[in-house]
mmCIF file of C-alpha atoms in Angstrom:
data_model
loop_
_atom_site.group_PDB
_atom_site.id
_atom_site.type_symbol
_atom_site.label_atom_id
_atom_site.label_comp_id
_atom_site.label_asym_id
_atom_site.label_seq_id
_atom_site.Cartn_x
_atom_site.Cartn_y
_atom_site.Cartn_z
ATOM 1 C CA UNK A 1 -2.164 -19.306 2.460
ATOM 2 C CA UNK A 2 -3.506 -16.581 -0.215
ATOM 3 C CA UNK A 3 -0.707 -14.364 -0.968
ATOM 4 C CA UNK A 4 -1.037 -10.461 -1.500
ATOM 5 C CA UNK A 5 0.246 -8.003 -3.414
ATOM 6 C CA UNK A 6 1.076 -4.870 -2.022
ATOM 7 C CA UNK A 7 0.387 -1.647 -4.723
ATOM 8 C CA UNK A 8 3.154 0.123 -2.620
ATOM 9 C CA UNK A 9 5.649 -2.261 -3.201
ATOM 10 C CA UNK A 10 4.701 -1.996 -7.329
ATOM 11 C CA UNK A 11 7.711 -0.687 -9.006
ATOM 12 C CA UNK A 12 6.469 -0.702 -12.766
ATOM 13 C CA UNK A 13 3.147 -2.021 -14.782
ATOM 14 C CA UNK A 14 4.439 -2.590 -18.551
ATOM 15 C CA UNK A 15 2.581 -3.082 -21.479
ATOM 16 C CA UNK A 16 3.925 -3.907 -25.499
ATOM 17 C CA UNK A 17 7.067 -4.319 -26.121
ATOM 18 C CA UNK A 18 8.650 -3.711 -22.242
ATOM 19 C CA UNK A 19 6.534 -6.349 -21.373
ATOM 20 C CA UNK A 20 8.172 -10.285 -20.389
ATOM 21 C CA UNK A 21 7.497 -12.148 -23.304
ATOM 22 C CA UNK A 22 7.773 -15.815 -23.225
ATOM 23 C CA UNK A 23 10.865 -17.109 -24.911
ATOM 24 C CA UNK A 24 9.907 -20.691 -25.094
ATOM 25 C CA UNK A 25 8.090 -21.303 -28.501
ATOM 26 C CA UNK A 26 5.648 -23.700 -27.317
ATOM 27 C CA UNK A 27 4.320 -21.185 -24.097
ATOM 28 C CA UNK A 28 4.437 -18.540 -27.151
ATOM 29 C CA UNK A 29 2.129 -20.546 -29.251
ATOM 30 C CA UNK A 30 -0.323 -21.288 -26.404
ATOM 31 C CA UNK A 31 -0.591 -17.330 -24.991
ATOM 32 C CA UNK A 32 -0.397 -16.052 -29.082
ATOM 33 C CA UNK A 33 -4.114 -17.427 -29.781
ATOM 34 C CA UNK A 34 -5.109 -17.039 -32.933
ATOM 35 C CA UNK A 35 -8.773 -15.938 -32.145
ATOM 36 C CA UNK A 36 -7.430 -12.752 -29.961
ATOM 37 C CA UNK A 37 -6.671 -9.767 -32.073
ATOM 38 C CA UNK A 38 -3.529 -7.855 -31.996
ATOM 39 C CA UNK A 39 0.107 -8.677 -31.037
ATOM 40 C CA UNK A 40 1.268 -10.699 -27.818
ATOM 41 C CA UNK A 41 2.844 -8.331 -26.458
ATOM 42 C CA UNK A 42 0.170 -5.724 -26.937
ATOM 43 C CA UNK A 43 -1.669 -8.190 -24.864
ATOM 44 C CA UNK A 44 0.904 -8.410 -22.149
ATOM 45 C CA UNK A 45 0.897 -6.934 -19.115
ATOM 46 C CA UNK A 46 3.779 -7.377 -16.771
ATOM 47 C CA UNK A 47 3.992 -6.140 -12.892
ATOM 48 C CA UNK A 48 7.269 -5.255 -11.378
ATOM 49 C CA UNK A 49 7.274 -5.309 -7.735
ATOM 50 C CA UNK A 50 9.401 -5.776 -5.017
ATOM 51 C CA UNK A 51 10.531 -4.153 -1.379
ATOM 52 C CA UNK A 52 13.245 -2.564 -3.011
ATOM 53 C CA UNK A 53 14.952 -1.762 -6.372
ATOM 54 C CA UNK A 54 17.117 -4.507 -6.014
ATOM 55 C CA UNK A 55 14.953 -7.540 -5.023
ATOM 56 C CA UNK A 56 12.389 -7.415 -7.860
ATOM 57 C CA UNK A 57 10.130 -9.676 -9.145
ATOM 58 C CA UNK A 58 7.819 -9.878 -12.353
ATOM 59 C CA UNK A 59 3.954 -11.354 -12.757
ATOM 60 C CA UNK A 60 2.929 -11.703 -16.312
ATOM 61 C CA UNK A 61 -0.898 -11.430 -17.179
ATOM 62 C CA UNK A 62 -2.267 -11.922 -20.688
ATOM 63 C CA UNK A 63 -5.660 -9.814 -21.263
ATOM 64 C CA UNK A 64 -8.031 -10.664 -24.133
ATOM 65 C CA UNK A 65 -8.013 -7.195 -25.789
ATOM 66 C CA UNK A 66 -4.695 -5.238 -26.164
ATOM 67 C CA UNK A 67 -6.903 -1.733 -24.908
ATOM 68 C CA UNK A 68 -7.659 -4.035 -21.623
ATOM 69 C CA UNK A 69 -3.596 -4.624 -21.218
ATOM 70 C CA UNK A 70 -3.028 -0.928 -21.657
ATOM 71 C CA UNK A 71 -5.501 0.271 -19.546
ATOM 72 C CA UNK A 72 -4.654 -1.973 -16.567
ATOM 73 C CA UNK A 73 -0.789 -0.949 -16.824
ATOM 74 C CA UNK A 74 -2.107 2.592 -17.065
ATOM 75 C CA UNK A 75 -3.930 2.766 -13.827
ATOM 76 C CA UNK A 76 -2.017 0.218 -11.671
ATOM 77 C CA UNK A 77 0.784 2.460 -12.262
ATOM 78 C CA UNK A 78 -1.074 5.374 -11.588
ATOM 79 C CA UNK A 79 -1.618 3.740 -7.901
ATOM 80 C CA UNK A 80 1.652 3.047 -7.141
ATOM 81 C CA UNK A 81 3.472 6.233 -8.160
ATOM 82 C CA UNK A 82 0.792 8.431 -6.151
ATOM 83 C CA UNK A 83 2.488 10.150 -3.631
ATOM 84 C CA UNK A 84 -0.108 9.453 -1.527
ATOM 85 C CA UNK A 85 0.949 5.778 -1.382
ATOM 86 C CA UNK A 86 4.179 6.400 -1.245
ATOM 87 C CA UNK A 87 3.886 8.795 2.173
ATOM 88 C CA UNK A 88 0.774 6.873 3.964
ATOM 89 C CA UNK A 89 -0.222 8.212 7.557
ATOM 90 C CA UNK A 90 0.629 5.833 10.357
ATOM 91 C CA UNK A 91 -3.308 5.117 10.755
ATOM 92 C CA UNK A 92 -3.044 4.040 6.860
ATOM 93 C CA UNK A 93 -0.209 1.715 7.563
ATOM 94 C CA UNK A 94 -1.833 0.263 9.889
ATOM 95 C CA UNK A 95 -5.198 0.029 8.580
ATOM 96 C CA UNK A 96 -3.081 -2.253 5.865
ATOM 97 C CA UNK A 97 -1.893 -4.584 8.107
ATOM 98 C CA UNK A 98 -5.232 -4.674 9.416
ATOM 99 C CA UNK A 99 -6.639 -5.699 6.069
ATOM 100 C CA UNK A 100 -4.202 -8.030 4.866
ATOM 101 C CA UNK A 101 -4.938 -10.103 7.904
ATOM 102 C CA UNK A 102 -8.824 -9.805 7.174
ATOM 103 C CA UNK A 103 -7.464 -11.610 3.924
ATOM 104 C CA UNK A 104 -5.004 -14.212 4.788
ATOM 105 C CA UNK A 105 -7.446 -16.437 6.065
ATOM 106 C CA UNK A 106 -7.193 -20.505 6.777
ATOM 107 C CA UNK A 107 -9.390 -22.664 5.179
ATOM 108 C CA UNK A 108 -12.063 -22.365 7.552
ATOM 109 C CA UNK A 109 -12.303 -19.037 7.022
ATOM 110 C CA UNK A 110 -10.226 -17.879 10.135
ATOM 111 C CA UNK A 111 -7.388 -15.560 10.899
ATOM 112 C CA UNK A 112 -4.511 -17.674 11.934
ATOM 113 C CA UNK A 113 -2.541 -16.563 15.118
ATOM 114 C CA UNK A 114 0.636 -16.640 12.975
ATOM 115 C CA UNK A 115 -0.057 -14.359 11.250
ATOM 116 C CA UNK A 116 0.019 -12.125 13.597
ATOM 117 C CA UNK A 117 3.056 -13.333 14.923
ATOM 118 C CA UNK A 118 4.281 -12.902 11.750
ATOM 119 C CA UNK A 119 3.306 -9.226 11.208
ATOM 120 C CA UNK A 120 4.405 -8.225 14.379
ATOM 121 C CA UNK A 121 7.476 -10.400 14.988
ATOM 122 C CA UNK A 122 9.657 -8.153 17.263
ATOM 123 C CA UNK A 123 8.800 -9.117 20.095
ATOM 124 C CA UNK A 124 6.939 -12.216 20.495
ATOM 125 C CA UNK A 125 6.311 -11.774 24.533
ATOM 126 C CA UNK A 126 4.569 -8.697 23.646
ATOM 127 C CA UNK A 127 1.805 -9.723 20.562
ATOM 128 C CA UNK A 128 0.997 -12.888 22.895
ATOM 129 C CA UNK A 129 0.186 -10.484 26.106
ATOM 130 C CA UNK A 130 -1.591 -7.940 23.979
ATOM 131 C CA UNK A 131 -3.454 -10.991 22.293
ATOM 132 C CA UNK A 132 -4.379 -12.127 25.834
ATOM 133 C CA UNK A 133 -5.381 -8.506 27.230
ATOM 134 C CA UNK A 134 -8.089 -8.615 24.137
ATOM 135 C CA UNK A 135 -9.101 -11.859 25.176
ATOM 136 C CA UNK A 136 -8.055 -13.382 21.764
ATOM 137 C CA UNK A 137 -6.129 -17.222 21.537
ATOM 138 C CA UNK A 138 -2.177 -16.515 22.003
ATOM 139 C CA UNK A 139 -0.890 -19.963 23.324
ATOM 140 C CA UNK A 140 -0.631 -21.935 20.571
ATOM 141 C CA UNK A 141 1.039 -21.377 16.991
ATOM 142 C CA UNK A 142 -2.057 -23.070 14.982
ATOM 143 C CA UNK A 143 -4.520 -21.069 17.087
ATOM 144 C CA UNK A 144 -6.679 -19.301 14.753
ATOM 145 C CA UNK A 145 -9.553 -16.033 15.386
ATOM 146 C CA UNK A 146 -13.157 -15.705 14.049
ATOM 147 C CA UNK A 147 -13.429 -12.910 11.520
ATOM 148 C CA UNK A 148 -16.387 -11.509 13.696
ATOM 149 C CA UNK A 149 -13.947 -11.304 16.900
ATOM 150 C CA UNK A 150 -11.587 -9.355 14.929
ATOM 151 C CA UNK A 151 -13.213 -6.249 14.958
ATOM 152 C CA UNK A 152 -11.723 -2.401 14.075
ATOM 153 C CA UNK A 153 -12.142 -1.947 17.618
ATOM 154 C CA UNK A 154 -10.233 -5.095 18.869
ATOM 155 C CA UNK A 155 -7.257 -4.352 16.608
ATOM 156 C CA UNK A 156 -7.124 -0.809 17.763
ATOM 157 C CA UNK A 157 -7.359 -2.470 21.131
ATOM 158 C CA UNK A 158 -4.692 -5.121 20.561
ATOM 159 C CA UNK A 159 -2.520 -2.301 18.583
ATOM 160 C CA UNK A 160 -2.909 0.191 21.809
ATOM 161 C CA UNK A 161 -1.482 -2.724 23.998
ATOM 162 C CA UNK A 162 1.059 -4.020 21.694
ATOM 163 C CA UNK A 163 2.587 0.101 21.139
ATOM 164 C CA UNK A 164 1.238 1.898 24.293
ATOM 165 C CA UNK A 165 1.884 5.769 23.420
ATOM 166 C CA UNK A 166 2.814 6.985 27.299
ATOM 167 C CA UNK A 167 4.235 10.510 25.256
ATOM 168 C CA UNK A 168 -0.085 10.672 25.110
ATOM 169 C CA UNK A 169 -0.398 10.191 28.361
ATOM 170 C CA UNK A 170 1.589 12.777 29.479
ATOM 171 C CA UNK A 171 -0.360 15.228 27.569
ATOM 172 C CA UNK A 172 -3.396 14.341 28.981
ATOM 173 C CA UNK A 173 -1.903 14.601 32.117
ATOM 174 C CA UNK A 174 -0.437 17.933 31.347
ATOM 175 C CA UNK A 175 -3.499 19.285 30.190
ATOM 176 C CA UNK A 176 -5.391 18.429 33.066
ATOM 177 C CA UNK A 177 -7.188 14.976 31.570
ATOM 178 C CA UNK A 178 -5.891 13.310 34.595
ATOM 179 C CA UNK A 179 -7.134 9.706 34.971
ATOM 180 C CA UNK A 180 -9.695 10.320 31.910
ATOM 181 C CA UNK A 181 -8.682 8.839 28.723
ATOM 182 C CA UNK A 182 -10.257 11.658 26.511
ATOM 183 C CA UNK A 183 -10.010 15.560 26.608
ATOM 184 C CA UNK A 184 -13.072 17.933 26.339
ATOM 185 C CA UNK A 185 -13.495 20.781 23.709
ATOM 186 C CA UNK A 186 -11.974 23.027 26.454
ATOM 187 C CA UNK A 187 -8.981 20.986 27.079
ATOM 188 C CA UNK A 188 -8.302 20.124 23.404
ATOM 189 C CA UNK A 189 -8.511 24.246 22.377
ATOM 190 C CA UNK A 190 -5.903 25.096 25.154
ATOM 191 C CA UNK A 191 -3.893 22.462 23.787
ATOM 192 C CA UNK A 192 -3.862 23.330 20.259
ATOM 193 C CA UNK A 193 -3.440 26.640 21.209
ATOM 194 C CA UNK A 194 -0.481 26.477 23.907
ATOM 195 C CA UNK A 195 1.016 23.765 22.651
ATOM 196 C CA UNK A 196 1.084 23.221 19.069
ATOM 197 C CA UNK A 197 0.316 26.689 17.749
ATOM 198 C CA UNK A 198 3.424 28.583 16.443
ATOM 199 C CA UNK A 199 3.417 31.274 19.138
ATOM 200 C CA UNK A 200 5.960 33.464 16.453
ATOM 201 C CA UNK A 201 2.166 33.531 14.315
ATOM 202 C CA UNK A 202 0.479 36.751 13.845
ATOM 203 C CA UNK A 203 -2.893 36.725 16.251
ATOM 204 C CA UNK A 204 -4.720 38.973 13.864
ATOM 205 C CA UNK A 205 -3.822 37.345 10.644
ATOM 206 C CA UNK A 206 -3.643 33.618 12.244
ATOM 207 C CA UNK A 207 -5.953 33.895 15.386
ATOM 208 C CA UNK A 208 -5.934 31.103 18.022
ATOM 209 C CA UNK A 209 -8.536 28.458 17.299
ATOM 210 C CA UNK A 210 -12.006 28.609 19.558
ATOM 211 C CA UNK A 211 -13.740 25.705 21.213
ATOM 212 C CA UNK A 212 -16.379 25.907 18.252
ATOM 213 C CA UNK A 213 -14.015 25.256 16.007
ATOM 214 C CA UNK A 214 -12.244 22.594 17.749
ATOM 215 C CA UNK A 215 -15.369 21.035 18.102
ATOM 216 C CA UNK A 216 -15.274 21.068 14.204
ATOM 217 C CA UNK A 217 -12.028 19.154 14.362
ATOM 218 C CA UNK A 218 -14.006 16.534 16.835
ATOM 219 C CA UNK A 219 -17.140 15.868 15.019
ATOM 220 C CA UNK A 220 -15.193 15.124 12.279
ATOM 221 C CA UNK A 221 -12.667 12.709 13.370
ATOM 222 C CA UNK A 222 -13.901 11.030 16.684
ATOM 223 C CA UNK A 223 -15.141 8.019 15.306
ATOM 224 C CA UNK A 224 -17.553 6.970 18.672
ATOM 225 C CA UNK A 225 -19.946 9.626 18.987
ATOM 226 C CA UNK A 226 -20.424 9.356 23.012
ATOM 227 C CA UNK A 227 -17.171 10.553 22.981
ATOM 228 C CA UNK A 228 -17.974 13.711 20.152
ATOM 229 C CA UNK A 229 -17.599 15.648 23.362
ATOM 230 C CA UNK A 230 -14.404 14.702 24.563
ATOM 231 C CA UNK A 231 -11.845 13.269 22.178
ATOM 232 C CA UNK A 232 -10.173 13.812 18.808
ATOM 233 C CA UNK A 233 -8.943 10.922 16.713
ATOM 234 C CA UNK A 234 -5.353 11.012 15.489
ATOM 235 C CA UNK A 235 -5.296 10.913 11.587
ATOM 236 C CA UNK A 236 -3.299 11.370 8.805
ATOM 237 C CA UNK A 237 -4.244 15.377 8.565
ATOM 238 C CA UNK A 238 -2.157 15.763 11.520
ATOM 239 C CA UNK A 239 1.022 13.953 10.247
ATOM 240 C CA UNK A 240 4.160 16.157 10.319
ATOM 241 C CA UNK A 241 4.758 16.663 6.429
ATOM 242 C CA UNK A 242 1.255 18.434 4.878
ATOM 243 C CA UNK A 243 -0.317 16.953 1.827
ATOM 244 C CA UNK A 244 1.010 19.857 0.159
ATOM 245 C CA UNK A 245 4.630 19.555 0.468
ATOM 246 C CA UNK A 246 4.620 16.260 -1.381
ATOM 247 C CA UNK A 247 4.968 17.601 -4.613
ATOM 248 C CA UNK A 248 7.653 19.098 -6.398
ATOM 249 C CA UNK A 249 6.774 22.637 -7.295
ATOM 250 C CA UNK A 250 9.380 24.232 -8.995
ATOM 251 C CA UNK A 251 13.238 23.003 -9.503
ATOM 252 C CA UNK A 252 15.884 24.804 -7.740
ATOM 253 C CA UNK A 253 18.446 26.532 -10.209
ATOM 254 C CA UNK A 254 21.319 25.688 -7.690
ATOM 255 C CA UNK A 255 20.406 22.436 -7.355
ATOM 256 C CA UNK A 256 20.274 21.711 -10.835
ATOM 257 C CA UNK A 257 24.067 23.039 -11.156
ATOM 258 C CA UNK A 258 25.354 20.782 -8.864
ATOM 259 C CA UNK A 259 24.226 18.117 -10.892
ATOM 260 C CA UNK A 260 25.797 19.871 -14.154
ATOM 261 C CA UNK A 261 29.649 20.273 -11.728
ATOM 262 C CA UNK A 262 29.248 17.014 -10.216
ATOM 263 C CA UNK A 263 32.827 14.610 -10.073
ATOM 264 C CA UNK A 264 32.867 11.569 -11.353
ATOM 265 C CA UNK A 265 32.298 9.432 -7.925
ATOM 266 C CA UNK A 266 29.023 11.554 -7.006
ATOM 267 C CA UNK A 267 26.522 9.515 -7.895
ATOM 268 C CA UNK A 268 26.521 5.684 -7.637
ATOM 269 C CA UNK A 269 26.205 4.034 -11.160
ATOM 270 C CA UNK A 270 23.382 1.321 -11.420
ATOM 271 C CA UNK A 271 25.901 -1.231 -12.462
ATOM 272 C CA UNK A 272 27.443 -1.030 -9.404
ATOM 273 C CA UNK A 273 24.405 -1.303 -7.451
ATOM 274 C CA UNK A 274 24.875 -5.476 -7.192
ATOM 275 C CA UNK A 275 23.917 -7.224 -4.095
ATOM 276 C CA UNK A 276 27.932 -8.782 -4.177
ATOM 277 C CA UNK A 277 29.316 -5.500 -4.140
ATOM 278 C CA UNK A 278 31.258 -3.568 -7.060
ATOM 279 C CA UNK A 279 33.880 -6.206 -7.803
ATOM 280 C CA UNK A 280 32.336 -8.726 -8.709
ATOM 281 C CA UNK A 281 28.319 -9.232 -9.616
ATOM 282 C CA UNK A 282 25.406 -9.319 -12.533
ATOM 283 C CA UNK A 283 25.411 -6.159 -14.032
ATOM 284 C CA UNK A 284 21.337 -5.079 -14.966
ATOM 285 C CA UNK A 285 19.863 -3.096 -17.551
ATOM 286 C CA UNK A 286 16.920 -3.182 -14.850
ATOM 287 C CA UNK A 287 18.727 -1.589 -12.561
ATOM 288 C CA UNK A 288 18.498 1.543 -15.010
ATOM 289 C CA UNK A 289 15.118 0.995 -15.211
ATOM 290 C CA UNK A 290 14.604 1.352 -11.425
ATOM 291 C CA UNK A 291 16.959 4.208 -10.239
ATOM 292 C CA UNK A 292 14.907 6.798 -12.648
ATOM 293 C CA UNK A 293 11.387 4.872 -11.935
ATOM 294 C CA UNK A 294 12.923 6.172 -8.294
ATOM 295 C CA UNK A 295 13.118 9.841 -9.331
ATOM 296 C CA UNK A 296 17.170 9.758 -10.270
ATOM 297 C CA UNK A 297 17.774 12.560 -12.641
ATOM 298 C CA UNK A 298 21.521 11.890 -13.244
ATOM 299 C CA UNK A 299 23.110 8.213 -14.815
ATOM 300 C CA UNK A 300 26.604 7.663 -15.431
ATOM 301 C CA UNK A 301 26.736 4.836 -18.052
ATOM 302 C CA UNK A 302 30.591 2.980 -18.045
ATOM 303 C CA UNK A 303 30.941 2.716 -21.662
ATOM 304 C CA UNK A 304 33.551 -0.001 -23.213
ATOM 305 C CA UNK A 305 34.293 -1.582 -26.195
ATOM 306 C CA UNK A 306 32.354 -4.933 -26.808
ATOM 307 C CA UNK A 307 34.492 -7.256 -27.948
ATOM 308 C CA UNK A 308 31.915 -9.339 -29.978
ATOM 309 C CA UNK A 309 32.334 -10.207 -34.025
ATOM 310 C CA UNK A 310 28.817 -7.589 -33.793
ATOM 311 C CA UNK A 311 31.109 -4.961 -32.401
ATOM 312 C CA UNK A 312 28.605 -4.162 -30.236
ATOM 313 C CA UNK A 313 29.517 -1.386 -27.206
ATOM 314 C CA UNK A 314 28.965 -2.390 -23.699
ATOM 315 C CA UNK A 315 28.587 -1.054 -20.146
ATOM 316 C CA UNK A 316 30.450 -2.539 -17.263
ATOM 317 C CA UNK A 317 32.309 -1.403 -14.554
ATOM 318 C CA UNK A 318 35.948 -1.477 -15.821
ATOM 319 C CA UNK A 319 38.794 -3.489 -14.486
ATOM 320 C CA UNK A 320 36.429 -5.605 -12.372
ATOM 321 C CA UNK A 321 34.719 -8.848 -12.690
ATOM 322 C CA UNK A 322 31.527 -7.325 -12.986
ATOM 323 C CA UNK A 323 29.272 -8.878 -16.255
ATOM 324 C CA UNK A 324 29.087 -6.508 -19.366
ATOM 325 C CA UNK A 325 25.499 -5.538 -20.472
ATOM 326 C CA UNK A 326 24.495 -4.012 -23.882
ATOM 327 C CA UNK A 327 24.696 -0.385 -24.116
ATOM 328 C CA UNK A 328 21.664 -0.319 -26.793
ATOM 329 C CA UNK A 329 19.508 -2.104 -24.344
ATOM 330 C CA UNK A 330 20.496 0.400 -21.124
ATOM 331 C CA UNK A 331 19.640 3.550 -23.834
ATOM 332 C CA UNK A 332 16.201 2.123 -25.058
ATOM 333 C CA UNK A 333 15.446 1.495 -20.707
ATOM 334 C CA UNK A 334 16.297 5.031 -20.110
ATOM 335 C CA UNK A 335 13.827 6.015 -22.794
ATOM 336 C CA UNK A 336 11.394 3.513 -21.639
ATOM 337 C CA UNK A 337 11.283 4.938 -17.861
ATOM 338 C CA UNK A 338 12.978 8.598 -18.209
ATOM 339 C CA UNK A 339 9.989 10.205 -18.143
ATOM 340 C CA UNK A 340 7.414 7.886 -16.200
ATOM 341 C CA UNK A 341 7.623 9.471 -12.733
ATOM 342 C CA UNK A 342 9.070 12.992 -13.292
ATOM 343 C CA UNK A 343 8.834 15.718 -15.768
ATOM 344 C CA UNK A 344 12.318 16.773 -15.193
ATOM 345 C CA UNK A 345 15.495 16.547 -17.183
ATOM 346 C CA UNK A 346 17.732 13.663 -17.133
ATOM 347 C CA UNK A 347 21.591 14.066 -17.602
ATOM 348 C CA UNK A 348 23.640 11.249 -18.843
ATOM 349 C CA UNK A 349 27.389 11.397 -17.952
ATOM 350 C CA UNK A 350 29.085 9.410 -20.350
ATOM 351 C CA UNK A 351 32.348 7.797 -19.011
ATOM 352 C CA UNK A 352 33.800 6.749 -22.508
ATOM 353 C CA UNK A 353 36.508 4.152 -22.861
ATOM 354 C CA UNK A 354 35.468 3.104 -25.830
ATOM 355 C CA UNK A 355 38.301 3.903 -28.764
ATOM 356 C CA UNK A 356 36.952 2.266 -31.661
ATOM 357 C CA UNK A 357 35.442 5.186 -34.123
ATOM 358 C CA UNK A 358 33.081 2.529 -35.690
ATOM 359 C CA UNK A 359 31.246 1.769 -32.024
ATOM 360 C CA UNK A 360 31.096 5.125 -30.734
ATOM 361 C CA UNK A 361 29.405 6.068 -34.272
ATOM 362 C CA UNK A 362 26.881 3.807 -32.635
ATOM 363 C CA UNK A 363 26.695 4.960 -29.784
ATOM 364 C CA UNK A 364 25.758 8.074 -30.970
ATOM 365 C CA UNK A 365 23.020 7.053 -33.764
ATOM 366 C CA UNK A 366 21.848 4.628 -31.137
ATOM 367 C CA UNK A 367 21.016 7.938 -28.824
ATOM 368 C CA UNK A 368 19.368 9.816 -31.690
ATOM 369 C CA UNK A 369 17.174 7.415 -32.929
ATOM 370 C CA UNK A 370 15.684 5.981 -29.561
ATOM 371 C CA UNK A 371 15.620 8.998 -27.722
ATOM 372 C CA UNK A 372 14.247 11.065 -30.908
ATOM 373 C CA UNK A 373 13.433 14.526 -29.733
ATOM 374 C CA UNK A 374 13.741 13.769 -26.221
ATOM 375 C CA UNK A 375 17.659 14.035 -26.855
ATOM 376 C CA UNK A 376 18.684 17.888 -26.705
ATOM 377 C CA UNK A 377 21.204 18.242 -29.497
ATOM 378 C CA UNK A 378 21.401 22.310 -29.753
ATOM 379 C CA UNK A 379 21.035 25.019 -27.024
ATOM 380 C CA UNK A 380 17.889 26.217 -26.320
ATOM 381 C CA UNK A 381 17.175 29.018 -27.834
ATOM 382 C CA UNK A 382 16.354 31.426 -24.636
ATOM 383 C CA UNK A 383 19.749 30.962 -23.476
ATOM 384 C CA UNK A 384 21.751 31.638 -26.737
#
């Protein structure tokens, strides 16, 4: 079967020292081709993806040049972190499903019916009925549909059968469409002004729409030219949150102050985010990257004294059976992903159980050397 990677599932795209370079000597030798310029890690691209921040996978690619790998990493991350990709409209999501089905073909170039059942798995009987109503094969698991028979119009008919919008039928009936499957411009104008318009608005500053203004909307969004005088297509523009609401335009001083005065258990430390619970499980440096990429701005670091001969401080959930991870690697992970998705400052809450002055000095040095100028070490001048 054809496998696809949904860009909305991409969490990060990494290049350089942050990539998953192979550790096996033979594999490194094969990839580190002498005829290619630049370091191997700079030609690597690691794509981190998954349905959530815990169940993630890594896809590794090798480019011929460092610039190519860097460009792919930057552009992929820009696409994946785009706010509109993360807040797609209903129509965009359904169009993505349609595209996936059109791409995942069997060897004969047809759409397997089993893929449709898999895509809409909630109610198999309803899917069968919807396929039958569209005159498409539905009885056997190994049935398939010719691509030319599964047009966007047929797909929309299939969706209408599998997800009937009874609330829209009530609207059409209330406005006066009765048995007709459309609203004319006058009825649409009445619906917008009397049902959707906020009655608190000043009619001088925000006058009700006129029929000619509604006609402009109809002409723009109705895909069927013969219905241009009768209906309005549902689009992403009609979503509940406006596009301008997706971006944070300013940070709340009151909200930021809550981070500063937050108590110990007001946040979930990443080392506690494992699939087996807080008492046992594998801690992961990757979790710090994932919570930062998701927009988290306050992180707790549960620091403990390392017991190895190198005397390296570690992070773990104290007095449990969770595994230990390197303090230095966590600081490097924070520095890598701190501001990839948000420009706002990060608060690091150190729960320090390290009683060794030598290891405490290491912790301070790691923070200074790895964070560099990003670390706030003195009060800001304008607040003195």
